[in-house]
CSV table of C-alpha atoms and ligand atoms in Angstrom, one decimal:
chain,number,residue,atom,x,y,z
A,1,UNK,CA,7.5,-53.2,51.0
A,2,UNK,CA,8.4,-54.1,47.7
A,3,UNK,CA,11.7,-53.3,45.8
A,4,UNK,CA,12.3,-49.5,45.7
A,5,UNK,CA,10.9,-47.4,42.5
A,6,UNK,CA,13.8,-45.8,40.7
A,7,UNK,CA,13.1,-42.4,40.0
A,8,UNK,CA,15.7,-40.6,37.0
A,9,UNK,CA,15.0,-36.7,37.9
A,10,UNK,CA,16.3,-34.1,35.1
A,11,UNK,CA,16.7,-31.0,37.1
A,12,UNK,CA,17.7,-27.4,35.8
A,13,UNK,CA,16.4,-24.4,34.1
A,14,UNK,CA,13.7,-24.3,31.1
A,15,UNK,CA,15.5,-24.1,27.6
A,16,UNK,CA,17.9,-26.3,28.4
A,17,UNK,CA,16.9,-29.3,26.1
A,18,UNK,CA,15.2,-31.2,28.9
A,19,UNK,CA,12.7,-32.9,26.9
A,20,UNK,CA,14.7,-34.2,24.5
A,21,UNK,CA,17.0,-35.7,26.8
A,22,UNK,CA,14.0,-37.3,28.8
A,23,UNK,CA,12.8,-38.5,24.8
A,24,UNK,CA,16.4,-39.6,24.3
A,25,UNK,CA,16.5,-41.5,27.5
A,26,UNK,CA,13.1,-43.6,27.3
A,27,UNK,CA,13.9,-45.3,24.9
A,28,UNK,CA,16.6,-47.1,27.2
A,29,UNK,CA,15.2,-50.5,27.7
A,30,UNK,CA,13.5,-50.7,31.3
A,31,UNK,CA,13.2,-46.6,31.5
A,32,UNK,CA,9.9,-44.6,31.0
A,33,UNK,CA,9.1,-41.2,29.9
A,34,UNK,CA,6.3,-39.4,32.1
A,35,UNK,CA,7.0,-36.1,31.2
A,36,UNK,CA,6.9,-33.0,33.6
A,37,UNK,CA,5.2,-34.8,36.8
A,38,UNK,CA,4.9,-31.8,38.5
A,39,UNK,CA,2.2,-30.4,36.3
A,40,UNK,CA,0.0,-33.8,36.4
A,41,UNK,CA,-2.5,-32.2,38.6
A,42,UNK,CA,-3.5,-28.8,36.9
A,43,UNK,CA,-2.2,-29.2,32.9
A,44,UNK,CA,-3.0,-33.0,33.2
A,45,UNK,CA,-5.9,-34.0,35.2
A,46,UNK,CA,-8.0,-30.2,35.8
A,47,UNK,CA,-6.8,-28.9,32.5
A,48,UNK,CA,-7.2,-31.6,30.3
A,49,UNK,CA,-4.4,-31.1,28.4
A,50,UNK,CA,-2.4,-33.7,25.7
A,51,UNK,CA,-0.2,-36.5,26.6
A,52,UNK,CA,2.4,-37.1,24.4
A,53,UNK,CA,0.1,-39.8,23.3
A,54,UNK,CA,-2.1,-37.0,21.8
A,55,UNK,CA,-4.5,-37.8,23.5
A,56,UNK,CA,-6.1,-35.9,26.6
A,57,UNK,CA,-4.3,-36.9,30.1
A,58,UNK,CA,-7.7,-37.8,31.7
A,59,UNK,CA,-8.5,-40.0,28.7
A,60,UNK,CA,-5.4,-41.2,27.7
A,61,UNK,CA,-5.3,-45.1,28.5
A,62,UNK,CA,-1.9,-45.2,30.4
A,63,UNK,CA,-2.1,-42.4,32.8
A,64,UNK,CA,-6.3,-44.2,33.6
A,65,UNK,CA,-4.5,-47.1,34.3
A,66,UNK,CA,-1.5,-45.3,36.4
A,67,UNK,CA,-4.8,-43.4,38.4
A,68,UNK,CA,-6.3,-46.9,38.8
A,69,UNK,CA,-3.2,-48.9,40.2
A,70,UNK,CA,-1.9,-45.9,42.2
A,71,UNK,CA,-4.9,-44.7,44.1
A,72,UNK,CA,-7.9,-47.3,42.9
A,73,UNK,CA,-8.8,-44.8,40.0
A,74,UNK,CA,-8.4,-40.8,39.3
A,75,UNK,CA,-11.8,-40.2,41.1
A,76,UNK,CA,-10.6,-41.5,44.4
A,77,UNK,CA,-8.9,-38.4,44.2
A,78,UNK,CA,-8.9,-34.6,44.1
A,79,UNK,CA,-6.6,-33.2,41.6
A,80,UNK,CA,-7.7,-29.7,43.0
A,81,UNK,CA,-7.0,-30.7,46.9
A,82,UNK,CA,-3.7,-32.0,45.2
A,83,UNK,CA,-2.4,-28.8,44.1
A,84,UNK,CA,-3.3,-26.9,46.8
A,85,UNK,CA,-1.3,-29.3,48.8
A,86,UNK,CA,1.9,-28.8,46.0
A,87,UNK,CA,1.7,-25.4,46.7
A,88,UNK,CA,1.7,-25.6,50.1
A,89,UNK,CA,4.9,-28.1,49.8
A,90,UNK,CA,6.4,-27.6,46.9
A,91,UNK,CA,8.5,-24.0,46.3
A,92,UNK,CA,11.5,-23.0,46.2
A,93,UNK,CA,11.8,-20.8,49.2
A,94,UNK,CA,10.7,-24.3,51.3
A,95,UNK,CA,13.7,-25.9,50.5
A,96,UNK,CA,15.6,-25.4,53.8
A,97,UNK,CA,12.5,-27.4,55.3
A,98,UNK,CA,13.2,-29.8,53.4
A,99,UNK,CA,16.4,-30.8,54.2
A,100,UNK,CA,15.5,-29.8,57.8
A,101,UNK,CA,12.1,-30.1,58.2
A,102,UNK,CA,12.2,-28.7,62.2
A,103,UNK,CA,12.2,-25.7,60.3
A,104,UNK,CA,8.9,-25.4,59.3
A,105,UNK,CA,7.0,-28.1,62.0
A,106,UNK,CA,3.5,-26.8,61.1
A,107,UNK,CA,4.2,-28.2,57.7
A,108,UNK,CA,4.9,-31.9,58.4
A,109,UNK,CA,1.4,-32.8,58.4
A,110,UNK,CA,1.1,-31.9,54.6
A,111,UNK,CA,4.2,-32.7,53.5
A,112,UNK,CA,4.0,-36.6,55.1
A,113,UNK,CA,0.6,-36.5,52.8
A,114,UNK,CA,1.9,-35.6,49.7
A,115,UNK,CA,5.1,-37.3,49.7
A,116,UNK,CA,2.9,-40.7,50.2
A,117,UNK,CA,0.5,-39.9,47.4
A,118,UNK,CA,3.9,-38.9,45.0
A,119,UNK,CA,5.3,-42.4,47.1
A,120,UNK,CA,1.8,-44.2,45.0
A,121,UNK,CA,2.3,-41.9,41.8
A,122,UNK,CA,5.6,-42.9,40.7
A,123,UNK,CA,5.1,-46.6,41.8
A,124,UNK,CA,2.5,-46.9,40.0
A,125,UNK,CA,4.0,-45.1,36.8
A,126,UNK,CA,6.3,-47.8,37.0
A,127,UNK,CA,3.9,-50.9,37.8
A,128,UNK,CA,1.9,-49.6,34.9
A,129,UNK,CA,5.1,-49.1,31.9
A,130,UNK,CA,6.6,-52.3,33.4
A,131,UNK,CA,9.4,-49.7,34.1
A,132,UNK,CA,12.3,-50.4,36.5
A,133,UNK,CA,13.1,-46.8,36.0
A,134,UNK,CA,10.5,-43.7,35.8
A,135,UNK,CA,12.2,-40.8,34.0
A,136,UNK,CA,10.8,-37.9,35.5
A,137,UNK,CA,12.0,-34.5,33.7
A,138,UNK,CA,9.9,-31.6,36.2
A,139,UNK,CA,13.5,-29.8,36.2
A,140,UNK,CA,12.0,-28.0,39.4
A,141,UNK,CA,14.8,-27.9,41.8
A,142,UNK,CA,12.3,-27.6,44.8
A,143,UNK,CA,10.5,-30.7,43.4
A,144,UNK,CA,13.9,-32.8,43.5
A,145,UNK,CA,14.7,-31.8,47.2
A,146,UNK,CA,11.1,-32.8,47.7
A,147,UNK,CA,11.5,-35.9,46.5
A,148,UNK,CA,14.4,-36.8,48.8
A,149,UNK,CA,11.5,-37.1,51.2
A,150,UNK,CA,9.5,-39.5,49.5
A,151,UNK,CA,9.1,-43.3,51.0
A,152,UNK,CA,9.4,-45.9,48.3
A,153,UNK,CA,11.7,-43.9,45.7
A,154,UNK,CA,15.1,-44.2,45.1
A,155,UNK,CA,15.9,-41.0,43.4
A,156,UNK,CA,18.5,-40.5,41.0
A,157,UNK,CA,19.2,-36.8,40.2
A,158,UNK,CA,20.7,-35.3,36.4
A,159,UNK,CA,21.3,-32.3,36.6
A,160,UNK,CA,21.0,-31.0,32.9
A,161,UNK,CA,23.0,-27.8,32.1
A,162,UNK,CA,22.8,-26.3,28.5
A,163,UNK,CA,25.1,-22.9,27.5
A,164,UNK,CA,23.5,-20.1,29.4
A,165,UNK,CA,23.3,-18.3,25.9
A,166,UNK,CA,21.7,-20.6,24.3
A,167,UNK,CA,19.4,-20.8,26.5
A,168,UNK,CA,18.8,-17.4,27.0
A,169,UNK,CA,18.4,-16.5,23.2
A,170,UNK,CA,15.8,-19.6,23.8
A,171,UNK,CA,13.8,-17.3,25.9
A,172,UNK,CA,13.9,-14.8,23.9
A,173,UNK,CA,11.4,-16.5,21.2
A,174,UNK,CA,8.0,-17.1,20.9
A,175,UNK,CA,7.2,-21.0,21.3
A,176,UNK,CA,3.5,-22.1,20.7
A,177,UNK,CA,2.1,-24.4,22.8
A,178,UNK,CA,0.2,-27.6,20.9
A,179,UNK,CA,-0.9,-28.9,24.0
A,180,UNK,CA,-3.2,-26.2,24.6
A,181,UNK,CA,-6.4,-26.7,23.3
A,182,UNK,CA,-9.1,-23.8,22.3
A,183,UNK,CA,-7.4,-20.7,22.7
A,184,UNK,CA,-3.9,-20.4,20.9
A,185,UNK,CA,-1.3,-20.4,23.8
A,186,UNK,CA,2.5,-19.5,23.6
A,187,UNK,CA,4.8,-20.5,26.2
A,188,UNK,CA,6.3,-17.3,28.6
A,189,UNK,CA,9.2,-15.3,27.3
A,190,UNK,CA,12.1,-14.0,29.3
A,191,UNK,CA,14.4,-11.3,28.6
A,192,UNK,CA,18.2,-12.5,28.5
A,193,UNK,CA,18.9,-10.7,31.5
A,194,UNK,CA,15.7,-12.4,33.8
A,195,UNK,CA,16.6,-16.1,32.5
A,196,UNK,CA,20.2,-15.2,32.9
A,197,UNK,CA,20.3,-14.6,36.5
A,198,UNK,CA,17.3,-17.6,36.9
A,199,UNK,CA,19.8,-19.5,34.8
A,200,UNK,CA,22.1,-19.2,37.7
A,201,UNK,CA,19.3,-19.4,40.4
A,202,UNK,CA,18.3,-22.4,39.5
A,203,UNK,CA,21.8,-24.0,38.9
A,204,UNK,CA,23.0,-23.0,42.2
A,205,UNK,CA,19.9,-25.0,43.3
A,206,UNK,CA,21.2,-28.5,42.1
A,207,UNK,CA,24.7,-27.6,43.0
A,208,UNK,CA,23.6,-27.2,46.6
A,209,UNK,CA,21.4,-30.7,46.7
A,210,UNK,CA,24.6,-32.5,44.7
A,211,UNK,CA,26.6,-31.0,47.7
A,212,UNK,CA,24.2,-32.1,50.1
A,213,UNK,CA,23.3,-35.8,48.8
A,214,UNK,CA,27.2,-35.9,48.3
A,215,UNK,CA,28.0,-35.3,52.2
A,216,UNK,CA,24.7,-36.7,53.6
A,217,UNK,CA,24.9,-40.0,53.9
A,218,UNK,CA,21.2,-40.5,54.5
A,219,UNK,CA,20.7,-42.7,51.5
A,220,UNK,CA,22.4,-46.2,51.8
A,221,UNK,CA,24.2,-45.9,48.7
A,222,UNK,CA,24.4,-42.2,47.9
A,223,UNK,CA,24.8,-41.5,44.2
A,224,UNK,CA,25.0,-37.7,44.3
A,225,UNK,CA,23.8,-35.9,41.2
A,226,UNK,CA,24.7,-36.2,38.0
A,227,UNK,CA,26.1,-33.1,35.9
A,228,UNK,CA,24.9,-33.4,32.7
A,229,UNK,CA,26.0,-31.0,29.6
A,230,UNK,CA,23.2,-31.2,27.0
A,231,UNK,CA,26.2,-29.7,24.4
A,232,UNK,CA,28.1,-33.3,25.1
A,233,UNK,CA,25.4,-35.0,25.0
A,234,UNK,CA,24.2,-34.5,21.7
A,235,UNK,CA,27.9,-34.4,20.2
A,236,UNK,CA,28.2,-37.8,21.8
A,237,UNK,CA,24.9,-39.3,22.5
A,238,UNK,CA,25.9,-42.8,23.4
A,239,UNK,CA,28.9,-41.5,25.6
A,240,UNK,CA,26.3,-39.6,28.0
A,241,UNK,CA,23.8,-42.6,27.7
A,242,UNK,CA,26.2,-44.7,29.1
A,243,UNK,CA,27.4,-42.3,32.0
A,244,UNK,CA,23.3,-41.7,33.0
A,245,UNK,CA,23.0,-45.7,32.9
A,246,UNK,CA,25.5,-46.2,35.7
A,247,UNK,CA,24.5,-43.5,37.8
A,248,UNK,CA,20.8,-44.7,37.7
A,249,UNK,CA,22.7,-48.6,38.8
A,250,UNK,CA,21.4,-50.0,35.0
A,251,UNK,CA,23.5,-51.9,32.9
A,252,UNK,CA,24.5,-51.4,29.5
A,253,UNK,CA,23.1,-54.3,27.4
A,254,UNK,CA,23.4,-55.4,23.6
A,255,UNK,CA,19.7,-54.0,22.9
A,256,UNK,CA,20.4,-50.8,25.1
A,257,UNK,CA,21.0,-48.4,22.0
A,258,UNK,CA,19.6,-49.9,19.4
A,259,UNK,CA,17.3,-46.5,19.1
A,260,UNK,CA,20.2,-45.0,18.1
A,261,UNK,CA,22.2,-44.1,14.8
A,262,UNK,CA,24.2,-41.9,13.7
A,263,UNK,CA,23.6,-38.7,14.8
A,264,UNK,CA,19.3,-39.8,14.9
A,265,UNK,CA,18.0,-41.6,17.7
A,266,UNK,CA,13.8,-43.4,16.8
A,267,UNK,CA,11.6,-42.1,19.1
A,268,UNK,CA,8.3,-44.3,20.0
A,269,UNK,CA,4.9,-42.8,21.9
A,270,UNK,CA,5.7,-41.7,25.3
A,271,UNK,CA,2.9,-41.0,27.9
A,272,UNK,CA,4.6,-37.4,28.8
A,273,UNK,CA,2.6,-34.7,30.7
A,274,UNK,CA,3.7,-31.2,30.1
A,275,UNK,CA,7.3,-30.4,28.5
A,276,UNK,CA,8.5,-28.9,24.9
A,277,UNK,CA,6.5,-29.4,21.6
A,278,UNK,CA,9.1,-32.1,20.5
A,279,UNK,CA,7.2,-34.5,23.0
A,280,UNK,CA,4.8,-35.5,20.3
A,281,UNK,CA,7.3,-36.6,18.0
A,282,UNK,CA,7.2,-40.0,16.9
A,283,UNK,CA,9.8,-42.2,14.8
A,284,UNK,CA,13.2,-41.3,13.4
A,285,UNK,CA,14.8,-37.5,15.1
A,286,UNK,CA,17.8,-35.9,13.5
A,287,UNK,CA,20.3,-35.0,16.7
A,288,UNK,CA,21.2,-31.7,15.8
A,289,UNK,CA,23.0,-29.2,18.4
A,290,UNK,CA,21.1,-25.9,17.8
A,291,UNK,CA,23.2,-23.0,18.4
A,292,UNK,CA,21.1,-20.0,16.5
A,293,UNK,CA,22.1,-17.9,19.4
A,294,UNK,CA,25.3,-17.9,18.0
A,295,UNK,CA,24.4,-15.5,15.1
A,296,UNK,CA,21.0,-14.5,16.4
A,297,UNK,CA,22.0,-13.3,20.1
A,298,UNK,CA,22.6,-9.3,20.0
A,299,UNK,CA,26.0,-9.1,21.0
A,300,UNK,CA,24.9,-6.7,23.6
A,301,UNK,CA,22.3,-9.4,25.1
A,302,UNK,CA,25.3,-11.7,25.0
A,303,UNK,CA,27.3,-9.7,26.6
A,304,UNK,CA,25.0,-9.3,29.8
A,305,UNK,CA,24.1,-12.9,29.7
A,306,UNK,CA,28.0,-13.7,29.8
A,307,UNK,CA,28.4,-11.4,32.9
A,308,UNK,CA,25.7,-12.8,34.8
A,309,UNK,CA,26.6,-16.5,34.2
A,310,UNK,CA,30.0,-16.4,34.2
A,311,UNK,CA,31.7,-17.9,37.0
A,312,UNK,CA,29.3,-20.9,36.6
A,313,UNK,CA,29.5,-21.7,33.0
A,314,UNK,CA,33.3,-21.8,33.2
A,315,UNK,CA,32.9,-24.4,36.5
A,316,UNK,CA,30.4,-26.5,34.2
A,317,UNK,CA,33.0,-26.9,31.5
A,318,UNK,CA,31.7,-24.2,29.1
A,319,UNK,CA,34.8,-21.9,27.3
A,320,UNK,CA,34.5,-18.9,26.3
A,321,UNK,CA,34.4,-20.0,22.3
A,322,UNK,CA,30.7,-20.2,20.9
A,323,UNK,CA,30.8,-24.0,20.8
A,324,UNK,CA,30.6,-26.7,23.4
Q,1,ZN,ZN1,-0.9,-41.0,26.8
């Protein structure tokens, strides 16, 4: 077997600038943007929806030629067999299995299948960019433990973290979906105390598989995951650029930022499936922290965010100020 594919996952919860920071980080020389490869199989391949490209998944030219290196073409497989097998693997409450798959023996069958067609995937996302790293921004945490499992990956984990405020005046608005064609779609909304306490939910969810890939030992070099503030990161872009490069093992070169100014960075066309809006933008993106929740968040809807996020905002570095 060839050299292993390195696989940059951004894990976390929804609203928490993911896509950006996926946009941000394929422009790094020898990195590639595929958007939220979790949803290839239904948004992409069943629904037909856009690539970042703007054009539909099935038709768009990189993802044919990713279906044709990876498994001799998108017909030689079922995208429908392929999500019932997801959903049979991939959720939240099979995590224990995962790290201890004599837990759930019936399963191994399905989950040695799937991990070798994600194994093909992602090496052939990579073949096909010419990518030495495949950024893959799914946030699921399941999805992350999942791919612990997969042969051929070497999996490199950020775990993004964005003010739980923020993120749950995010929630609170109504987002339109572009992607979506025919029918206008909008994109779910949560009240601030649902996405506070998934805010923690899912958070816990990284901490545990930093702990575990931290004490493990079961990968030859094991770099743990990544904490990521998405507040730092656009205050000082190329400060978090440069952390993220050494813990996926890549230099920093001359050319590395040279898709960045001050306070913009250049986007160019990614191949993304799934993700925010901003995915379609093309060419020269003002870096601009939003913090609307901090005059548009009730105080009251603060308040109950605050109490159910507390303890962990404070241990990822947030104060109790409005600002990073
Ligand atoms: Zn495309």
């Amino acid at each position: 077997m060839t050299e292993r594919q390195k696989v940059l996952y951004i894990g976390g919860f929804g609203r928490s600038g993911s896509t950006l920071v996926e946009r941000i980080l394929g422009q790094l020389p020898g990195f590639c943007s595929s958007g939220e490869v979790v949803f290839l199989w239904q948004r992409g391949l069943i629904d037909g929806q856009l690539c970042g490209c703007g054009t539909p998944v099935p038709e768009c030219d990189f993802w044919s030629r990713v279906g044709k290196t990876a498994f001799g073409g998108w017909d030689q497989i079922d995208p429908h067999e392929m999500l019932a097998l997801q959903k049979r693997v991939d959720r939240n409450r099979y995590i224990p299995s995962m790290v201890a798959p004599k837990l759930r023996p019936a399963a191994q069958a399905d989950l040695d299948r799937y991990t070798d067609v994600l194994s093909k995937l992602y090496r052939g996302i990579g073949e096909v960019a010419g990518a030495r790293v495949v950024i893959d921004a799914s946030k699921h945490a399941s999805t992350a433990f999942l791919l612990r499992r997969v042969p051929g990956i070497d999996l490199r984990v950020v775990h993004l973290v964005r003010d739980s405020r923020g993120v749950a005046y995010s929630w609170t608005k109504e987002v339109k979906k572009p992607e979506v064609r025919g029918d206008d779609a909008f994109m779910p909304q949560y009240s601030p105390t649902s996405s506070g306490f998934q805010w923690v939910a899912y958070n816990l969810m990284f901490d545990a598989l930093g702990a575990l890939t931290a004490f493990s030992g079961d990968t030859p070099e094991p770099p743990g995951t990544m904490l990521l503030r998405y507040e730092a990161l656009m205050a000082n872009p190329r400060e978090g650029l440069e952390r993220i490069l050494a813990h996926a093992g890549e230099p920093v070169t001359p050319e590395s930022f040279s898709f960045l100014g001050d306070g913009w960075v250049d986007l160019s066309v990614d191949h993304t499936v799934a993700g925010n809006p901003m995915r379609f933008h093309q060419g020269r993106l003002d870096l601009r922290l939003d913090q609307a929740w901090t005059t548009k968040l009730p105080e009251r809807d603060r308040k109950v965010v605050t109490a159910i996020t507390w303890p962990l905002q404070v241990r990822y570095g947030y104060s109790k100020k409005d600002s990073k």
